[in-house]
Short mmCIF file of C-alpha atoms in Angstrom, two decimals:
data_model
loop_
_atom_site.label_atom_id
_atom_site.label_comp_id
_atom_site.label_asym_id
_atom_site.label_seq_id
_atom_site.Cartn_x
_atom_site.Cartn_y
_atom_site.Cartn_z
CA MET A 1 0.00 0.00 0.00
CA SER A 2 3.05 2.29 0.14
CA LYS A 3 3.38 4.89 -2.57
CA ILE A 4 5.97 4.82 -5.33
CA SER A 5 7.53 7.95 -3.81
CA LYS A 6 8.43 5.83 -0.77
CA LEU A 7 9.88 3.15 -3.04
CA ALA A 8 11.90 5.86 -4.80
CA ASP A 9 13.45 6.95 -1.48
CA ILE A 10 14.49 3.39 -0.67
CA TYR A 11 15.88 2.88 -4.18
CA LEU A 12 17.91 6.11 -4.04
CA ALA A 13 19.40 5.11 -0.70
CA GLU A 14 20.46 1.74 -2.13
CA LEU A 15 21.73 3.38 -5.30
CA GLU A 16 23.97 5.70 -3.30
CA GLN A 17 25.50 2.70 -1.49
CA SER A 18 26.01 0.71 -4.70
CA ASP A 19 29.26 0.37 -6.65
CA LYS A 20 27.86 2.05 -9.75
CA ALA A 21 29.85 4.88 -11.29
CA SER A 22 29.19 8.38 -9.95
CA ARG A 23 27.98 9.48 -13.37
CA THR A 24 25.43 6.64 -13.43
CA LYS A 25 24.23 7.42 -9.91
CA ASP A 26 23.70 11.06 -10.80
CA LYS A 27 21.84 10.20 -14.01
CA TYR A 28 19.52 7.68 -12.34
CA ALA A 29 18.82 9.96 -9.39
CA TYR A 30 18.01 12.77 -11.81
CA CYS A 31 15.52 10.49 -13.63
CA VAL A 32 13.78 9.71 -10.34
CA LYS A 33 13.50 13.30 -9.19
CA LYS A 34 12.78 14.92 -12.54
CA TYR A 35 10.42 12.42 -14.18
CA ILE A 36 9.42 9.35 -12.15
CA THR A 37 8.39 10.84 -8.79
CA PRO A 38 6.41 13.78 -10.26
CA ALA A 39 4.47 11.45 -12.59
CA LEU A 40 4.09 8.27 -10.52
CA GLY A 41 5.03 9.18 -6.96
CA ALA A 42 1.41 9.36 -5.71
CA VAL A 43 0.52 5.90 -7.11
CA ARG A 44 0.48 2.99 -4.64
CA ILE A 45 3.06 0.32 -5.44
CA GLY A 46 0.45 -2.43 -5.68
CA GLU A 47 -1.63 -0.37 -8.13
CA ALA A 48 1.18 0.11 -10.65
CA THR A 49 0.40 -1.89 -13.79
CA SER A 50 2.35 -2.57 -16.97
CA GLY A 51 -0.13 -0.39 -18.85
CA MET A 52 0.45 2.52 -16.49
CA ILE A 53 4.23 2.19 -16.79
CA ASP A 54 3.98 1.88 -20.57
CA GLN A 55 1.91 5.06 -20.78
CA PHE A 56 4.48 6.89 -18.65
CA ILE A 57 7.37 5.71 -20.83
CA ARG A 58 5.53 6.81 -23.98
CA SER A 59 4.94 10.26 -22.50
CA VAL A 60 8.66 10.62 -21.72
CA VAL A 61 9.51 9.61 -25.29
CA LYS A 62 7.14 12.27 -26.61
CA ASP A 63 8.27 15.04 -24.24
CA VAL A 64 11.99 14.41 -23.91
CA GLY A 65 13.12 11.62 -26.23
CA PRO A 66 13.83 7.88 -26.36
CA ALA A 67 17.23 8.08 -24.64
CA THR A 68 15.74 9.54 -21.45
CA ALA A 69 12.80 7.12 -21.69
CA ARG A 70 15.22 4.18 -21.71
CA SER A 71 16.98 5.53 -18.63
CA CYS A 72 13.63 5.95 -16.84
CA GLY A 73 12.65 2.43 -17.83
CA ALA A 74 15.89 1.00 -16.43
CA VAL A 75 15.40 2.91 -13.16
CA LEU A 76 11.77 1.80 -12.78
CA SER A 77 12.75 -1.81 -13.39
CA ALA A 78 15.39 -1.56 -10.67
CA MET A 79 12.93 0.13 -8.32
CA PHE A 80 10.36 -2.65 -8.68
CA LYS A 81 13.06 -5.26 -8.15
CA VAL A 82 13.54 -3.62 -4.75
CA ALA A 83 9.76 -3.74 -4.21
CA ARG A 84 9.65 -7.43 -5.10
CA ARG A 85 12.51 -8.16 -2.73
CA HIS A 86 10.41 -6.59 0.02
CA ASP A 87 7.31 -8.60 -1.03
CA ALA A 88 5.50 -5.41 -2.09
CA VAL A 89 4.80 -6.84 -5.57
CA VAL A 90 4.65 -10.32 -7.04
CA VAL A 91 5.57 -9.39 -10.62
CA ASN A 92 7.74 -6.54 -11.83
CA PRO A 93 5.30 -4.44 -13.95
CA VAL A 94 8.16 -3.08 -16.08
CA LEU A 95 8.92 -6.52 -17.52
CA GLY A 96 7.74 -6.91 -21.08
CA ILE A 97 7.39 -3.21 -21.80
CA ALA A 98 8.95 -2.23 -25.12
CA ILE A 99 11.22 0.71 -24.48
CA PRO A 100 12.17 2.36 -27.79
CA ARG A 101 15.77 2.29 -28.87
CA VAL A 102 17.60 5.30 -30.18
CA GLN A 103 18.40 4.87 -33.86
CA PRO A 104 21.91 6.28 -34.26
CA ALA A 105 22.46 8.49 -37.27
CA LYS A 106 25.39 7.84 -39.57
CA PRO A 107 28.45 9.78 -38.40
CA GLN A 108 29.04 13.04 -40.25
CA ALA A 109 32.49 14.54 -39.85
CA LEU A 110 34.00 17.85 -40.91
CA SER A 111 36.58 17.76 -43.67
CA ILE A 112 39.76 19.79 -43.23
CA ALA A 113 38.53 22.39 -45.73
CA GLN A 114 35.16 22.64 -43.96
CA TYR A 115 36.85 23.09 -40.60
CA GLN A 116 39.09 25.88 -41.86
CA ASP A 117 36.04 27.66 -43.28
CA LEU A 118 34.07 27.16 -40.07
CA ARG A 119 36.97 28.41 -37.96
CA THR A 120 37.31 31.61 -39.98
CA LYS A 121 33.60 32.30 -39.67
CA ILE A 122 33.52 31.54 -35.91
CA ILE A 123 36.32 34.04 -35.29
CA GLY A 124 34.43 36.60 -37.34
CA TRP A 125 31.28 35.93 -35.32
CA GLU A 126 33.20 36.33 -32.04
CA ARG A 127 34.64 39.68 -33.11
CA ALA A 128 31.43 41.13 -34.54
CA PRO A 129 29.66 43.72 -32.36
CA ALA A 130 26.70 42.30 -30.44
CA LEU A 131 23.78 43.88 -28.67
CA GLY A 132 23.55 43.23 -24.95
CA ARG A 133 25.76 40.47 -23.52
CA ASN A 134 29.23 40.07 -25.04
CA ARG A 135 29.78 37.04 -27.22
CA MET A 136 31.93 34.19 -25.95
CA GLN A 137 35.49 34.63 -27.27
CA ASP A 138 36.85 31.13 -26.60
CA LEU A 139 34.72 29.12 -29.03
CA HIS A 140 37.37 28.88 -31.78
CA GLU A 141 39.98 27.75 -29.23
CA ILE A 142 37.60 25.13 -27.84
CA ALA A 143 36.92 23.93 -31.38
CA ASP A 144 40.66 23.78 -32.15
CA PHE A 145 41.29 21.72 -29.02
CA LEU A 146 38.43 19.29 -29.63
CA VAL A 147 39.14 18.70 -33.32
CA SER A 148 42.88 18.17 -32.79
CA THR A 149 42.63 15.90 -29.73
CA GLY A 150 39.28 14.11 -30.04
CA LEU A 151 38.43 14.75 -26.38
CA ARG A 152 34.89 14.65 -25.08
CA PRO A 153 33.71 18.12 -23.99
CA GLY A 154 33.55 16.96 -20.37
CA GLU A 155 37.16 15.75 -20.57
CA LEU A 156 38.29 19.08 -22.01
CA PHE A 157 36.64 21.16 -19.29
CA ALA A 158 38.14 18.94 -16.57
CA LEU A 159 41.66 19.29 -18.02
CA ARG A 160 44.18 20.97 -15.72
CA TRP A 161 47.45 22.56 -16.66
CA ASP A 162 49.17 19.91 -14.55
CA ASP A 163 47.87 17.30 -17.03
CA ILE A 164 49.71 18.94 -19.96
CA ASP A 165 53.43 18.68 -20.72
CA LEU A 166 54.25 21.16 -23.47
CA ASP A 167 58.02 20.65 -23.09
CA ALA A 168 57.99 16.89 -23.65
CA GLU A 169 58.98 15.38 -26.98
CA PRO A 170 56.40 14.92 -28.26
CA PRO A 171 54.17 17.25 -26.18
CA THR A 172 51.41 15.28 -24.44
CA LEU A 173 48.28 15.63 -22.37
CA PHE A 174 46.90 13.14 -19.85
CA ILE A 175 43.15 12.55 -19.73
CA ASN A 176 42.11 11.31 -16.30
CA ALA A 177 38.89 13.14 -15.36
CA THR A 178 35.64 14.52 -16.75
CA VAL A 179 32.91 17.01 -15.85
CA ILE A 180 29.58 15.50 -14.81
CA ARG A 181 26.18 16.91 -13.86
CA THR A 182 25.02 16.43 -10.26
CA THR A 183 21.52 15.65 -9.04
CA SER A 184 21.16 19.28 -7.96
CA GLY A 185 21.67 20.44 -11.53
CA GLY A 186 25.20 21.77 -11.09
CA VAL A 187 28.47 20.35 -12.39
CA ARG A 188 31.58 18.95 -10.78
CA ILE A 189 34.81 17.23 -11.80
CA GLN A 190 34.72 13.43 -11.56
CA ASP A 191 38.16 11.96 -10.79
CA HIS A 192 37.99 9.52 -13.72
CA PRO A 193 36.72 9.67 -17.32
CA LYS A 194 33.55 8.08 -18.66
CA THR A 195 35.18 4.61 -18.83
CA ARG A 196 38.47 3.12 -17.70
CA HIS A 197 39.65 3.13 -21.33
CA GLY A 198 39.17 6.89 -21.28
CA ILE A 199 42.32 7.20 -19.16
CA ARG A 200 44.90 7.84 -21.86
CA ARG A 201 47.87 9.96 -22.86
CA ILE A 202 47.81 11.58 -26.30
CA THR A 203 50.11 13.88 -28.24
CA ILE A 204 49.43 17.54 -28.99
CA PRO A 205 49.91 18.90 -32.54
CA SER A 206 52.33 21.80 -32.98
CA PHE A 207 49.73 24.47 -33.77
CA LEU A 208 47.84 23.64 -30.57
CA VAL A 209 51.04 23.73 -28.50
CA ALA A 210 51.57 27.34 -29.60
CA GLN A 211 47.96 28.21 -28.73
CA LEU A 212 48.26 26.63 -25.28
CA ARG A 213 51.48 28.50 -24.48
CA THR A 214 49.75 31.77 -25.37
CA ARG A 215 46.67 30.84 -23.36
CA LYS A 216 48.72 29.92 -20.30
CA ASN A 217 50.66 33.18 -20.44
CA LEU A 218 47.45 35.21 -20.73
CA GLN A 219 45.93 33.41 -17.74
CA THR A 220 49.07 34.04 -15.69
CA ASP A 221 49.17 37.74 -16.59
CA SER A 222 45.47 38.33 -15.96
CA LYS A 223 45.59 37.13 -12.34
CA ALA A 224 41.97 36.02 -12.79
CA SER A 225 40.52 33.39 -10.49
CA ASN A 226 41.14 29.80 -11.58
CA THR A 227 40.18 27.64 -8.61
CA TYR A 228 41.17 24.28 -10.09
CA ASN A 229 44.01 25.40 -12.42
CA LEU A 230 41.84 24.52 -15.43
CA VAL A 231 42.83 25.08 -19.05
CA PHE A 232 39.28 26.26 -19.83
CA PRO A 233 37.73 27.60 -16.60
CA SER A 234 34.35 29.30 -16.50
CA SER A 235 34.06 33.10 -16.47
CA THR A 236 33.99 32.94 -12.66
CA GLY A 237 37.10 30.73 -12.46
CA THR A 238 35.27 27.49 -11.63
CA VAL A 239 34.21 24.46 -13.70
CA CYS A 240 32.66 25.07 -17.13
CA ASP A 241 29.25 23.54 -17.72
CA PRO A 242 29.45 21.62 -21.05
CA ASN A 243 25.73 22.23 -21.59
CA ASN A 244 26.20 25.99 -21.37
CA ILE A 245 29.11 25.87 -23.81
CA GLY A 246 27.02 23.67 -26.09
CA ARG A 247 24.23 26.23 -26.13
CA ALA A 248 26.67 29.04 -26.91
CA TRP A 249 28.16 26.94 -29.70
CA ARG A 250 24.72 26.22 -31.22
CA ARG A 251 23.92 29.93 -31.38
CA ALA A 252 27.21 30.64 -33.13
CA ALA A 253 26.97 27.64 -35.46
CA ASP A 254 23.45 28.62 -36.51
CA ALA A 255 24.60 32.15 -37.23
CA ILE A 256 27.46 31.09 -39.53
CA GLY A 257 25.58 28.40 -41.45
CA TYR A 258 26.97 25.30 -39.71
CA SER A 259 23.92 24.34 -37.67
CA TRP A 260 24.65 20.62 -38.15
CA VAL A 261 27.98 20.92 -36.32
CA THR A 262 27.95 20.26 -32.57
CA LEU A 263 30.84 19.92 -30.13
CA LYS A 264 30.67 16.16 -30.69
CA THR A 265 31.19 16.65 -34.44
CA PHE A 266 34.80 17.68 -33.79
CA ARG A 267 35.40 14.34 -32.08
CA LYS A 268 34.07 12.58 -35.18
CA ALA A 269 36.29 14.66 -37.44
CA ASN A 270 39.32 13.71 -35.34
CA ALA A 271 38.46 10.00 -35.36
CA THR A 272 37.72 9.97 -39.09
CA LEU A 273 41.01 11.61 -40.08
CA ILE A 274 43.08 9.35 -37.81
CA ALA A 275 41.26 6.21 -39.03
CA ARG A 276 41.93 7.06 -42.68
CA THR A 277 45.59 7.83 -42.15
CA MET A 278 46.70 5.63 -39.23
CA GLY A 279 43.98 2.97 -38.92
CA VAL A 280 40.84 2.39 -36.89
CA GLU A 281 42.73 1.04 -33.87
CA ALA A 282 44.62 4.32 -33.52
CA ALA A 283 41.35 6.25 -33.78
CA ALA A 284 39.76 4.07 -31.09
CA TYR A 285 42.67 4.68 -28.70
CA GLN A 286 42.59 8.43 -29.36
CA ALA A 287 38.86 8.49 -28.59
CA GLY A 288 39.24 6.36 -25.44
CA HIS A 289 37.05 3.52 -26.70
CA SER A 290 37.39 -0.08 -25.54
CA LYS A 291 35.99 -1.48 -28.80
CA VAL A 292 36.91 -0.60 -32.36
CA SER A 293 33.30 -1.35 -33.34
CA MET A 294 32.14 1.60 -31.22
CA THR A 295 34.47 3.95 -33.08
CA LEU A 296 33.41 2.58 -36.47
CA GLN A 297 29.68 2.76 -35.80
CA HIS A 298 29.40 6.14 -34.12
CA TYR A 299 32.46 8.26 -34.97
CA ILE A 300 34.00 7.45 -38.36
CA GLU A 301 32.24 8.87 -41.39
CA GLU A 302 31.71 6.47 -44.29
CA TYR A 303 34.26 6.87 -47.05
CA GLN A 304 32.50 8.72 -49.88
CA GLU A 305 35.13 8.39 -52.60
CA ALA A 306 36.43 5.40 -54.53
CA LEU A 307 39.64 3.86 -53.22
CA ASP A 308 42.36 3.80 -55.86
CA THR A 309 43.14 0.07 -55.93
CA ARG A 310 44.35 -0.06 -59.54
CA ALA A 311 47.94 -0.90 -58.65
CA VAL A 312 46.73 -4.12 -57.06
CA LEU A 313 43.80 -5.10 -59.26
CA ASP A 314 45.47 -4.50 -62.64
CA ALA A 315 47.13 -7.88 -62.09
CA PHE A 316 43.85 -9.58 -63.05
CA GLY A 317 44.13 -8.07 -66.55
CA SER A 318 47.68 -9.26 -67.22
CA PRO A 319 47.88 -12.12 -69.76
CA ASP A 320 50.44 -13.95 -67.67
CA GLY A 321 49.00 -12.84 -64.35
CA PRO A 322 51.18 -12.40 -61.30
CA GLU A 323 53.91 -14.95 -60.90
CA GLN A 324 52.69 -17.84 -58.76
CA THR A 325 55.32 -19.51 -56.62
CA PRO A 326 54.29 -23.04 -55.57
CA PRO A 327 54.41 -23.87 -51.89
CA SER A 328 57.61 -25.49 -50.66
CA ASP A 329 55.93 -28.87 -50.04
CA LEU A 330 54.84 -29.08 -53.70
CA LYS A 331 58.39 -28.33 -54.82
CA ASP A 332 59.62 -31.30 -52.80
CA GLU A 333 57.06 -33.60 -54.44
CA LYS A 334 58.24 -32.56 -57.90
#
């Protein structure tokens, strides 16, 4: 007879004590507080039916999207497992409900020529006079960093100067943290990346080394607050919110005619270029992926041009064909 809001409290307490990643805990707790409790909290546990849960999931799909609906479905299933363990229900009402899957779009990456054009236009947008609030001046530097390293935005905004060695040969940066959203709606630095494979050391191209030296000198001279010694701190010297930067980027991208480009697009451009020049395995390592299939499916744009294989395939048109050397065991038999 207890209400689902009571079940949610018990679930959140168990979730906090679990060994799940901090990012997962924050995401699931956010689903409970933002969507599940407001919609279902007043319903008694024993009155929750599969039809009721299905209707709720469909409403989340319509209002927010299938990705959030899947997260809510996973949380509700876990909540009713707790209820069943306490003999509050006999059957988990979430079982059997079809939660829609997100259909991933084919990766679309920026070419080098497109990026150079975009970069020129972004700098022009930053420098143009604006009414009211000043435009963000760091967008082209953020874009340069993301496209040349392949970092996730959260990894970039958690990067400290202590993680960068500009004097090494080659210069390197060490990715070991990321920015995550808390249940209260704020952000904080998590002391590890999204996955264990995200902990990696990558090289820094020469043009970015020069930019970083200039940026570090400007930060030192300005004496501005930088609480965590971040490469890209917020305007108040604390942690940047990737969502806020994403919104600023979308406004700029729309204004310059590149509305299809998001911060994640730079990561795809990085992976695509590395895959075509150094191989997919190198691209997967750069991106911090544990599986090459992940990089191929979500980050590397399909090759649009014909591969020039003539040097190899012309052999089929030769009258004599390529010289065939018999295996050594056949030579012995002769």
